[in-house]
């Protein structure tokens, strides 16, 4: 292997406003006798794109955490594809610094990456508060099993709790790949099913009534589904008028509000007694959606009773917060077509800046 020649060129280092700094480098190229190719000398401080330093690449990456690629490209007078490549290198450096995860408590959820029920699975480490895996082809059991294959048998055996919704494929894959893990159903998803039951009652009442009696129900969907403390003064007045005008909706609303007490019990026996009493109160109320909801809770009781155990008291709001953050990422970019780039964005959105 012998020296081929020397090439002097300018490399962009930093950009702050209108201030741009360039470094004059003497980069050596060598003639490889083994493969008969000309290779460039590697410098540790250069980015993957040799026209920029790592420091500049990380500066671009930090800017892309809160702005779109187009905005950063216009600000720094760079090509759109250059900014994307530098941002990708920055996110890969973030993941490398974060290290390989070994979670004990995981949160499992799916996100839609485009229209037409195209889903990917996102798994988070709820103790450290960061997403650790994004993948699969859909939300099937086989796709969920890919996560455990990526994690490995040794680390999968360390998982003690898996938080998820009541989607059967997720539960079956977890029982098969991490049988020691307790399964806990996310209370936000459970309460969402109850909200859907209440909305079904609202629709049935609207269809049953006619004339002026409908005016109390029309346009009050979100007033009825929102928590009372989150309503404005006008919303509270509208809710009071609605519940006074319709007895069945009043009963359904009171039952929905009282069900939240289930999550406060610290013993499974007490929680079960409360649920049986709540279910018994549905008798003669002619609330079919609520009866179906109660049957669903009964079928999935083990995952709901897990809330009563002290060791399962983990922050369940992280998964919902992550979903909101992912939606912001997708909305800011008007959808991301490059799935690998979306994966990097999701896996690094909770990591500290480099």
mmCIF file of C-alpha atoms in Angstrom:
data_model
loop_
_atom_site.group_PDB
_atom_site.id
_atom_site.type_symbol
_atom_site.label_atom_id
_atom_site.label_comp_id
_atom_site.label_asym_id
_atom_site.label_seq_id
_atom_site.Cartn_x
_atom_site.Cartn_y
_atom_site.Cartn_z
ATOM 1 C CA UNK A 1 0.000 0.000 0.000
ATOM 2 C CA UNK A 2 1.611 3.287 -1.056
ATOM 3 C CA UNK A 3 0.807 6.997 -0.899
ATOM 4 C CA UNK A 4 -1.214 8.103 -3.882
ATOM 5 C CA UNK A 5 -1.433 11.907 -3.503
ATOM 6 C CA UNK A 6 -2.579 14.725 -1.237
ATOM 7 C CA UNK A 7 -5.725 16.778 -1.766
ATOM 8 C CA UNK A 8 -6.401 20.114 -0.096
ATOM 9 C CA UNK A 9 -10.093 20.956 0.368
ATOM 10 C CA UNK A 10 -12.432 22.994 2.522
ATOM 11 C CA UNK A 11 -14.674 21.298 5.105
ATOM 12 C CA UNK A 12 -17.640 23.032 6.717
ATOM 13 C CA UNK A 13 -17.411 23.005 10.517
ATOM 14 C CA UNK A 14 -20.073 25.188 12.153
ATOM 15 C CA UNK A 15 -22.870 27.565 11.274
ATOM 16 C CA UNK A 16 -24.464 30.044 13.675
ATOM 17 C CA UNK A 17 -26.699 32.539 11.913
ATOM 18 C CA UNK A 18 -24.649 34.111 9.129
ATOM 19 C CA UNK A 19 -21.314 32.958 10.592
ATOM 20 C CA UNK A 20 -19.819 30.032 8.711
ATOM 21 C CA UNK A 21 -16.477 28.463 9.528
ATOM 22 C CA UNK A 22 -14.534 26.308 7.091
ATOM 23 C CA UNK A 23 -11.475 24.210 7.824
ATOM 24 C CA UNK A 24 -8.659 23.768 5.350
ATOM 25 C CA UNK A 25 -7.741 20.071 5.406
ATOM 26 C CA UNK A 26 -4.977 18.091 3.810
ATOM 27 C CA UNK A 27 -6.633 14.726 3.162
ATOM 28 C CA UNK A 28 -4.409 11.913 1.957
ATOM 29 C CA UNK A 29 -5.515 9.243 -0.520
ATOM 30 C CA UNK A 30 -3.823 5.878 -0.851
ATOM 31 C CA UNK A 31 -3.514 3.335 -3.622
ATOM 32 C CA UNK A 32 -4.450 -0.077 -2.173
ATOM 33 C CA UNK A 33 -2.323 -2.848 -3.700
ATOM 34 C CA UNK A 34 -4.682 -5.527 -2.428
ATOM 35 C CA UNK A 35 -7.884 -4.370 -4.112
ATOM 36 C CA UNK A 36 -6.389 -1.898 -6.619
ATOM 37 C CA UNK A 37 -8.707 0.890 -5.431
ATOM 38 C CA UNK A 38 -8.006 4.426 -4.304
ATOM 39 C CA UNK A 39 -9.085 4.984 -0.692
ATOM 40 C CA UNK A 40 -9.379 8.184 1.271
ATOM 41 C CA UNK A 41 -7.822 8.642 4.702
ATOM 42 C CA UNK A 42 -10.418 8.497 7.499
ATOM 43 C CA UNK A 43 -10.448 11.340 10.024
ATOM 44 C CA UNK A 44 -12.331 10.826 13.292
ATOM 45 C CA UNK A 45 -13.731 14.358 13.419
ATOM 46 C CA UNK A 46 -15.340 14.151 9.946
ATOM 47 C CA UNK A 47 -18.964 13.194 9.427
ATOM 48 C CA UNK A 48 -20.043 10.381 7.128
ATOM 49 C CA UNK A 49 -20.312 13.081 4.504
ATOM 50 C CA UNK A 50 -16.615 14.145 4.350
ATOM 51 C CA UNK A 51 -17.545 17.726 3.449
ATOM 52 C CA UNK A 52 -18.728 18.320 7.037
ATOM 53 C CA UNK A 53 -17.332 17.741 10.512
ATOM 54 C CA UNK A 54 -19.141 15.659 13.143
ATOM 55 C CA UNK A 55 -19.607 18.787 15.230
ATOM 56 C CA UNK A 56 -21.521 20.401 12.375
ATOM 57 C CA UNK A 57 -23.525 17.205 11.765
ATOM 58 C CA UNK A 58 -24.559 17.144 15.421
ATOM 59 C CA UNK A 59 -25.484 20.835 15.232
ATOM 60 C CA UNK A 60 -27.785 20.028 12.297
ATOM 61 C CA UNK A 61 -29.223 17.046 14.171
ATOM 62 C CA UNK A 62 -30.037 19.152 17.225
ATOM 63 C CA UNK A 63 -31.812 21.692 15.025
ATOM 64 C CA UNK A 64 -33.852 18.904 13.396
ATOM 65 C CA UNK A 65 -35.220 17.836 16.787
ATOM 66 C CA UNK A 66 -37.513 20.857 16.788
ATOM 67 C CA UNK A 67 -37.791 21.836 13.118
ATOM 68 C CA UNK A 68 -38.464 20.240 9.760
ATOM 69 C CA UNK A 69 -35.701 19.234 7.349
ATOM 70 C CA UNK A 70 -36.865 21.928 4.927
ATOM 71 C CA UNK A 71 -36.633 24.670 7.572
ATOM 72 C CA UNK A 72 -33.133 23.621 8.652
ATOM 73 C CA UNK A 73 -31.975 23.351 5.028
ATOM 74 C CA UNK A 74 -33.188 26.887 4.299
ATOM 75 C CA UNK A 75 -31.623 28.242 7.485
ATOM 76 C CA UNK A 76 -28.186 26.718 6.839
ATOM 77 C CA UNK A 77 -28.236 27.021 3.027
ATOM 78 C CA UNK A 78 -27.884 23.261 2.579
ATOM 79 C CA UNK A 79 -29.479 20.717 0.292
ATOM 80 C CA UNK A 80 -32.546 18.932 1.711
ATOM 81 C CA UNK A 81 -30.933 15.497 1.269
ATOM 82 C CA UNK A 82 -27.735 16.659 2.973
ATOM 83 C CA UNK A 83 -29.656 17.799 6.062
ATOM 84 C CA UNK A 84 -31.528 14.500 6.215
ATOM 85 C CA UNK A 85 -28.282 12.480 5.967
ATOM 86 C CA UNK A 86 -26.597 14.556 8.704
ATOM 87 C CA UNK A 87 -29.676 14.250 10.935
ATOM 88 C CA UNK A 88 -29.667 10.489 10.408
ATOM 89 C CA UNK A 89 -26.013 10.276 11.451
ATOM 90 C CA UNK A 90 -26.814 12.345 14.562
ATOM 91 C CA UNK A 91 -29.678 10.034 15.590
ATOM 92 C CA UNK A 92 -27.536 6.934 15.070
ATOM 93 C CA UNK A 93 -24.939 8.500 17.385
ATOM 94 C CA UNK A 94 -27.680 9.082 19.977
ATOM 95 C CA UNK A 95 -28.712 5.423 19.864
ATOM 96 C CA UNK A 96 -25.103 4.268 20.111
ATOM 97 C CA UNK A 97 -24.552 6.415 23.197
ATOM 98 C CA UNK A 98 -27.802 5.160 24.812
ATOM 99 C CA UNK A 99 -26.589 1.553 24.586
ATOM 100 C CA UNK A 100 -28.427 -1.747 24.233
ATOM 101 C CA UNK A 101 -31.618 -1.840 26.321
ATOM 102 C CA UNK A 102 -32.417 -4.493 28.922
ATOM 103 C CA UNK A 103 -35.959 -3.568 30.023
ATOM 104 C CA UNK A 104 -37.822 -4.944 33.028
ATOM 105 C CA UNK A 105 -41.133 -3.173 32.336
ATOM 106 C CA UNK A 106 -42.256 -2.680 28.738
ATOM 107 C CA UNK A 107 -45.137 -0.815 27.137
ATOM 108 C CA UNK A 108 -46.526 -2.142 23.841
ATOM 109 C CA UNK A 109 -48.615 -0.158 21.381
ATOM 110 C CA UNK A 110 -49.140 0.182 17.647
ATOM 111 C CA UNK A 111 -49.079 3.257 15.425
ATOM 112 C CA UNK A 112 -50.496 3.834 11.947
ATOM 113 C CA UNK A 113 -47.709 4.897 9.574
ATOM 114 C CA UNK A 114 -50.028 5.573 6.634
ATOM 115 C CA UNK A 115 -53.641 5.203 5.545
ATOM 116 C CA UNK A 116 -55.146 1.794 4.928
ATOM 117 C CA UNK A 117 -54.567 0.187 8.346
ATOM 118 C CA UNK A 118 -50.796 -0.033 7.927
ATOM 119 C CA UNK A 119 -49.406 -0.491 11.421
ATOM 120 C CA UNK A 120 -46.048 -0.813 13.138
ATOM 121 C CA UNK A 121 -45.396 -1.835 16.733
ATOM 122 C CA UNK A 122 -43.615 0.429 19.209
ATOM 123 C CA UNK A 123 -42.162 -1.052 22.409
ATOM 124 C CA UNK A 124 -40.993 1.228 25.238
ATOM 125 C CA UNK A 125 -38.937 0.815 28.386
ATOM 126 C CA UNK A 126 -41.313 2.298 30.980
ATOM 127 C CA UNK A 127 -38.693 2.425 33.744
ATOM 128 C CA UNK A 128 -36.202 4.502 31.726
ATOM 129 C CA UNK A 129 -38.925 6.310 29.807
ATOM 130 C CA UNK A 130 -37.773 5.729 26.222
ATOM 131 C CA UNK A 131 -38.928 3.765 23.163
ATOM 132 C CA UNK A 132 -36.569 0.888 22.415
ATOM 133 C CA UNK A 133 -38.015 -0.918 19.365
ATOM 134 C CA UNK A 134 -39.986 -0.034 16.260
ATOM 135 C CA UNK A 135 -40.831 -2.698 13.728
ATOM 136 C CA UNK A 136 -43.007 -5.510 12.461
ATOM 137 C CA UNK A 137 -45.108 -5.599 9.300
ATOM 138 C CA UNK A 138 -48.449 -5.208 11.068
ATOM 139 C CA UNK A 139 -49.845 -5.770 14.570
ATOM 140 C CA UNK A 140 -49.929 -9.568 14.379
ATOM 141 C CA UNK A 141 -48.475 -12.117 16.788
ATOM 142 C CA UNK A 142 -45.614 -12.811 14.354
ATOM 143 C CA UNK A 143 -44.666 -9.122 14.256
ATOM 144 C CA UNK A 144 -44.749 -8.889 18.048
ATOM 145 C CA UNK A 145 -42.537 -11.978 18.267
ATOM 146 C CA UNK A 146 -39.919 -10.144 16.189
ATOM 147 C CA UNK A 147 -39.333 -7.818 19.153
ATOM 148 C CA UNK A 148 -38.536 -10.713 21.494
ATOM 149 C CA UNK A 149 -36.291 -12.233 18.833
ATOM 150 C CA UNK A 150 -34.418 -8.926 18.571
ATOM 151 C CA UNK A 151 -34.155 -8.624 22.359
ATOM 152 C CA UNK A 152 -32.929 -12.193 22.812
ATOM 153 C CA UNK A 153 -33.992 -14.968 25.192
ATOM 154 C CA UNK A 154 -31.772 -13.836 28.072
ATOM 155 C CA UNK A 155 -33.102 -10.281 28.158
ATOM 156 C CA UNK A 156 -36.664 -11.387 27.406
ATOM 157 C CA UNK A 157 -36.556 -13.573 30.515
ATOM 158 C CA UNK A 158 -35.844 -10.459 32.626
ATOM 159 C CA UNK A 159 -39.099 -8.714 31.687
ATOM 160 C CA UNK A 160 -41.395 -8.791 34.721
ATOM 161 C CA UNK A 161 -44.301 -6.658 33.437
ATOM 162 C CA UNK A 162 -45.771 -5.934 29.987
ATOM 163 C CA UNK A 163 -48.290 -3.088 29.646
ATOM 164 C CA UNK A 164 -50.525 -3.253 26.564
ATOM 165 C CA UNK A 165 -54.053 -2.880 25.302
ATOM 166 C CA UNK A 166 -56.412 -5.855 25.050
ATOM 167 C CA UNK A 167 -55.226 -6.829 21.545
ATOM 168 C CA UNK A 168 -54.983 -10.621 21.586
ATOM 169 C CA UNK A 169 -51.886 -11.105 19.335
ATOM 170 C CA UNK A 170 -49.747 -8.960 21.671
ATOM 171 C CA UNK A 171 -50.860 -11.003 24.659
ATOM 172 C CA UNK A 172 -50.252 -14.369 22.963
ATOM 173 C CA UNK A 173 -46.764 -13.389 21.756
ATOM 174 C CA UNK A 174 -45.790 -12.166 25.235
ATOM 175 C CA UNK A 175 -47.030 -15.336 26.927
ATOM 176 C CA UNK A 176 -45.103 -17.464 24.445
ATOM 177 C CA UNK A 177 -41.819 -15.493 24.444
ATOM 178 C CA UNK A 178 -41.762 -14.068 28.003
ATOM 179 C CA UNK A 179 -44.027 -16.352 30.076
ATOM 180 C CA UNK A 180 -42.690 -14.998 33.397
ATOM 181 C CA UNK A 181 -43.944 -11.464 32.615
ATOM 182 C CA UNK A 182 -47.211 -10.298 34.155
ATOM 183 C CA UNK A 183 -49.585 -8.687 31.638
ATOM 184 C CA UNK A 184 -51.278 -5.435 32.597
ATOM 185 C CA UNK A 185 -53.905 -3.810 30.397
ATOM 186 C CA UNK A 186 -53.480 -0.079 29.986
ATOM 187 C CA UNK A 187 -56.321 1.674 31.828
ATOM 188 C CA UNK A 188 -56.430 4.443 29.192
ATOM 189 C CA UNK A 189 -57.421 1.871 26.555
ATOM 190 C CA UNK A 190 -59.964 0.294 28.918
ATOM 191 C CA UNK A 191 -61.565 3.668 29.632
ATOM 192 C CA UNK A 192 -61.584 4.412 25.905
ATOM 193 C CA UNK A 193 -63.762 1.319 25.385
ATOM 194 C CA UNK A 194 -66.106 2.598 28.109
ATOM 195 C CA UNK A 195 -66.228 6.001 26.403
ATOM 196 C CA UNK A 196 -67.182 4.284 23.141
ATOM 197 C CA UNK A 197 -69.999 2.456 24.999
ATOM 198 C CA UNK A 198 -71.266 5.786 26.366
ATOM 199 C CA UNK A 199 -71.183 7.292 22.862
ATOM 200 C CA UNK A 200 -73.154 4.306 21.544
ATOM 201 C CA UNK A 201 -75.828 5.008 24.183
ATOM 202 C CA UNK A 202 -75.878 8.676 23.097
ATOM 203 C CA UNK A 203 -76.399 7.670 19.461
ATOM 204 C CA UNK A 204 -79.186 5.239 20.337
ATOM 205 C CA UNK A 205 -80.955 7.920 22.381
ATOM 206 C CA UNK A 206 -80.650 10.409 19.536
ATOM 207 C CA UNK A 207 -82.179 7.858 17.153
ATOM 208 C CA UNK A 208 -84.978 7.002 19.601
ATOM 209 C CA UNK A 209 -86.091 10.570 20.226
ATOM 210 C CA UNK A 210 -87.676 12.931 17.753
ATOM 211 C CA UNK A 211 -88.376 16.601 17.350
ATOM 212 C CA UNK A 212 -87.338 19.114 19.986
ATOM 213 C CA UNK A 213 -86.190 16.405 22.414
ATOM 214 C CA UNK A 214 -83.125 15.826 20.220
ATOM 215 C CA UNK A 215 -81.780 19.335 20.678
ATOM 216 C CA UNK A 216 -80.226 18.531 24.071
ATOM 217 C CA UNK A 217 -78.191 15.633 22.592
ATOM 218 C CA UNK A 218 -77.155 17.075 19.237
ATOM 219 C CA UNK A 219 -73.534 18.293 19.194
ATOM 220 C CA UNK A 220 -72.808 17.206 22.771
ATOM 221 C CA UNK A 221 -70.587 14.190 22.068
ATOM 222 C CA UNK A 222 -67.356 15.635 23.479
ATOM 223 C CA UNK A 223 -69.172 17.370 26.328
ATOM 224 C CA UNK A 224 -70.436 13.962 27.405
ATOM 225 C CA UNK A 225 -67.126 12.126 26.917
ATOM 226 C CA UNK A 226 -64.844 14.722 28.526
ATOM 227 C CA UNK A 227 -63.990 14.682 32.204
ATOM 228 C CA UNK A 228 -66.098 17.171 34.120
ATOM 229 C CA UNK A 229 -63.102 19.053 35.539
ATOM 230 C CA UNK A 230 -61.777 19.609 31.995
ATOM 231 C CA UNK A 231 -64.948 21.309 30.771
ATOM 232 C CA UNK A 232 -65.384 25.057 30.485
ATOM 233 C CA UNK A 233 -68.175 26.813 32.380
ATOM 234 C CA UNK A 234 -70.424 26.653 29.303
ATOM 235 C CA UNK A 235 -69.573 22.973 28.882
ATOM 236 C CA UNK A 236 -70.549 22.206 32.464
ATOM 237 C CA UNK A 237 -73.861 24.003 31.993
ATOM 238 C CA UNK A 238 -74.551 22.073 28.761
ATOM 239 C CA UNK A 239 -73.705 18.782 30.499
ATOM 240 C CA UNK A 240 -76.025 19.570 33.411
ATOM 241 C CA UNK A 241 -78.875 20.413 31.025
ATOM 242 C CA UNK A 242 -78.275 17.250 28.970
ATOM 243 C CA UNK A 243 -78.233 14.911 31.981
ATOM 244 C CA UNK A 244 -81.360 16.532 33.444
ATOM 245 C CA UNK A 245 -83.208 16.122 30.131
ATOM 246 C CA UNK A 246 -82.367 12.445 29.477
ATOM 247 C CA UNK A 247 -82.570 9.890 32.268
ATOM 248 C CA UNK A 248 -80.821 7.058 30.399
ATOM 249 C CA UNK A 249 -77.850 9.230 29.448
ATOM 250 C CA UNK A 250 -77.667 10.436 33.037
ATOM 251 C CA UNK A 251 -77.473 6.836 34.266
ATOM 252 C CA UNK A 252 -74.842 5.927 31.658
ATOM 253 C CA UNK A 253 -72.750 8.991 32.571
ATOM 254 C CA UNK A 254 -72.856 8.241 36.318
ATOM 255 C CA UNK A 255 -71.861 4.613 35.662
ATOM 256 C CA UNK A 256 -68.957 5.721 33.469
ATOM 257 C CA UNK A 257 -67.671 8.167 36.094
ATOM 258 C CA UNK A 258 -67.987 5.629 38.922
ATOM 259 C CA UNK A 259 -66.063 2.928 37.013
ATOM 260 C CA UNK A 260 -62.853 4.918 37.464
ATOM 261 C CA UNK A 261 -62.856 3.885 41.126
ATOM 262 C CA UNK A 262 -61.758 0.392 40.032
ATOM 263 C CA UNK A 263 -58.138 1.550 39.589
ATOM 264 C CA UNK A 264 -57.826 2.737 43.205
ATOM 265 C CA UNK A 265 -58.085 -0.688 44.878
ATOM 266 C CA UNK A 266 -54.930 -2.339 46.209
ATOM 267 C CA UNK A 267 -56.374 -5.840 46.569
ATOM 268 C CA UNK A 268 -57.844 -7.958 43.804
ATOM 269 C CA UNK A 269 -60.730 -9.183 45.972
ATOM 270 C CA UNK A 270 -61.926 -5.659 46.660
ATOM 271 C CA UNK A 271 -61.592 -4.700 42.996
ATOM 272 C CA UNK A 272 -63.584 -7.768 41.950
ATOM 273 C CA UNK A 273 -66.339 -7.015 44.463
ATOM 274 C CA UNK A 274 -66.589 -3.448 43.157
ATOM 275 C CA UNK A 275 -66.785 -4.684 39.551
ATOM 276 C CA UNK A 276 -69.516 -7.226 40.352
ATOM 277 C CA UNK A 277 -71.564 -4.520 42.092
ATOM 278 C CA UNK A 278 -71.032 -2.168 39.148
ATOM 279 C CA UNK A 279 -72.084 -4.904 36.734
ATOM 280 C CA UNK A 280 -75.168 -5.721 38.827
ATOM 281 C CA UNK A 281 -76.257 -2.077 38.647
ATOM 282 C CA UNK A 282 -76.681 -2.493 34.870
ATOM 283 C CA UNK A 283 -79.670 -4.755 35.400
ATOM 284 C CA UNK A 284 -82.931 -3.309 34.032
ATOM 285 C CA UNK A 285 -81.094 -0.260 32.683
ATOM 286 C CA UNK A 286 -81.328 -1.365 29.021
ATOM 287 C CA UNK A 287 -77.747 -0.295 28.326
ATOM 288 C CA UNK A 288 -76.586 -2.945 25.846
ATOM 289 C CA UNK A 289 -73.211 -1.291 25.058
ATOM 290 C CA UNK A 290 -72.411 -1.267 28.775
ATOM 291 C CA UNK A 291 -73.340 -4.929 29.123
ATOM 292 C CA UNK A 292 -70.943 -5.796 26.263
ATOM 293 C CA UNK A 293 -68.244 -3.705 27.947
ATOM 294 C CA UNK A 294 -68.765 -5.582 31.237
ATOM 295 C CA UNK A 295 -68.444 -8.927 29.411
ATOM 296 C CA UNK A 296 -65.168 -7.754 27.842
ATOM 297 C CA UNK A 297 -63.795 -6.744 31.255
ATOM 298 C CA UNK A 298 -64.770 -10.123 32.678
ATOM 299 C CA UNK A 299 -62.934 -11.946 29.854
ATOM 300 C CA UNK A 300 -59.771 -9.888 30.407
ATOM 301 C CA UNK A 301 -59.928 -9.697 34.186
ATOM 302 C CA UNK A 302 -56.400 -11.016 34.866
ATOM 303 C CA UNK A 303 -54.794 -8.118 33.003
ATOM 304 C CA UNK A 304 -56.984 -5.607 34.838
ATOM 305 C CA UNK A 305 -56.534 -7.145 38.299
ATOM 306 C CA UNK A 306 -52.763 -6.716 37.844
ATOM 307 C CA UNK A 307 -53.285 -3.011 38.643
ATOM 308 C CA UNK A 308 -53.949 -3.970 42.272
ATOM 309 C CA UNK A 309 -50.439 -5.324 42.910
ATOM 310 C CA UNK A 310 -48.005 -2.762 44.379
ATOM 311 C CA UNK A 311 -45.093 -3.942 42.190
ATOM 312 C CA UNK A 312 -47.134 -3.071 39.081
ATOM 313 C CA UNK A 313 -47.564 0.600 39.972
ATOM 314 C CA UNK A 314 -45.767 2.157 36.998
ATOM 315 C CA UNK A 315 -46.352 5.371 35.087
ATOM 316 C CA UNK A 316 -48.896 4.414 32.426
ATOM 317 C CA UNK A 317 -49.133 7.863 30.896
ATOM 318 C CA UNK A 318 -45.798 7.460 29.090
ATOM 319 C CA UNK A 319 -47.236 5.299 26.282
ATOM 320 C CA UNK A 320 -50.009 7.807 25.563
ATOM 321 C CA UNK A 321 -47.525 10.675 25.750
ATOM 322 C CA UNK A 322 -45.242 8.881 23.299
ATOM 323 C CA UNK A 323 -48.140 8.357 20.881
ATOM 324 C CA UNK A 324 -48.841 12.092 20.954
ATOM 325 C CA UNK A 325 -45.153 12.828 20.305
ATOM 326 C CA UNK A 326 -45.120 10.424 17.338
ATOM 327 C CA UNK A 327 -48.204 12.102 15.874
ATOM 328 C CA UNK A 328 -46.458 15.483 16.192
ATOM 329 C CA UNK A 329 -43.404 14.080 14.359
ATOM 330 C CA UNK A 330 -45.576 12.721 11.547
ATOM 331 C CA UNK A 331 -47.690 15.869 11.304
ATOM 332 C CA UNK A 332 -44.646 18.171 11.274
ATOM 333 C CA UNK A 333 -43.217 16.283 8.295
ATOM 334 C CA UNK A 334 -46.619 15.758 6.613
ATOM 335 C CA UNK A 335 -45.931 12.033 6.899
ATOM 336 C CA UNK A 336 -42.563 10.303 6.653
ATOM 337 C CA UNK A 337 -42.204 7.953 3.686
ATOM 338 C CA UNK A 338 -38.747 6.703 4.685
ATOM 339 C CA UNK A 339 -39.573 4.109 7.339
ATOM 340 C CA UNK A 340 -36.004 3.840 8.633
ATOM 341 C CA UNK A 341 -35.890 7.603 9.165
ATOM 342 C CA UNK A 342 -39.223 7.445 11.035
ATOM 343 C CA UNK A 343 -37.824 4.599 13.154
ATOM 344 C CA UNK A 344 -34.811 6.708 14.129
ATOM 345 C CA UNK A 345 -37.031 9.700 14.918
ATOM 346 C CA UNK A 346 -39.210 7.611 17.232
ATOM 347 C CA UNK A 347 -36.359 5.800 18.998
ATOM 348 C CA UNK A 348 -34.474 9.044 19.705
ATOM 349 C CA UNK A 349 -37.357 11.400 20.541
ATOM 350 C CA UNK A 350 -36.923 10.806 24.295
ATOM 351 C CA UNK A 351 -33.109 10.599 24.352
ATOM 352 C CA UNK A 352 -30.951 13.535 25.534
ATOM 353 C CA UNK A 353 -29.206 15.654 22.923
ATOM 354 C CA UNK A 354 -25.641 14.722 21.969
#
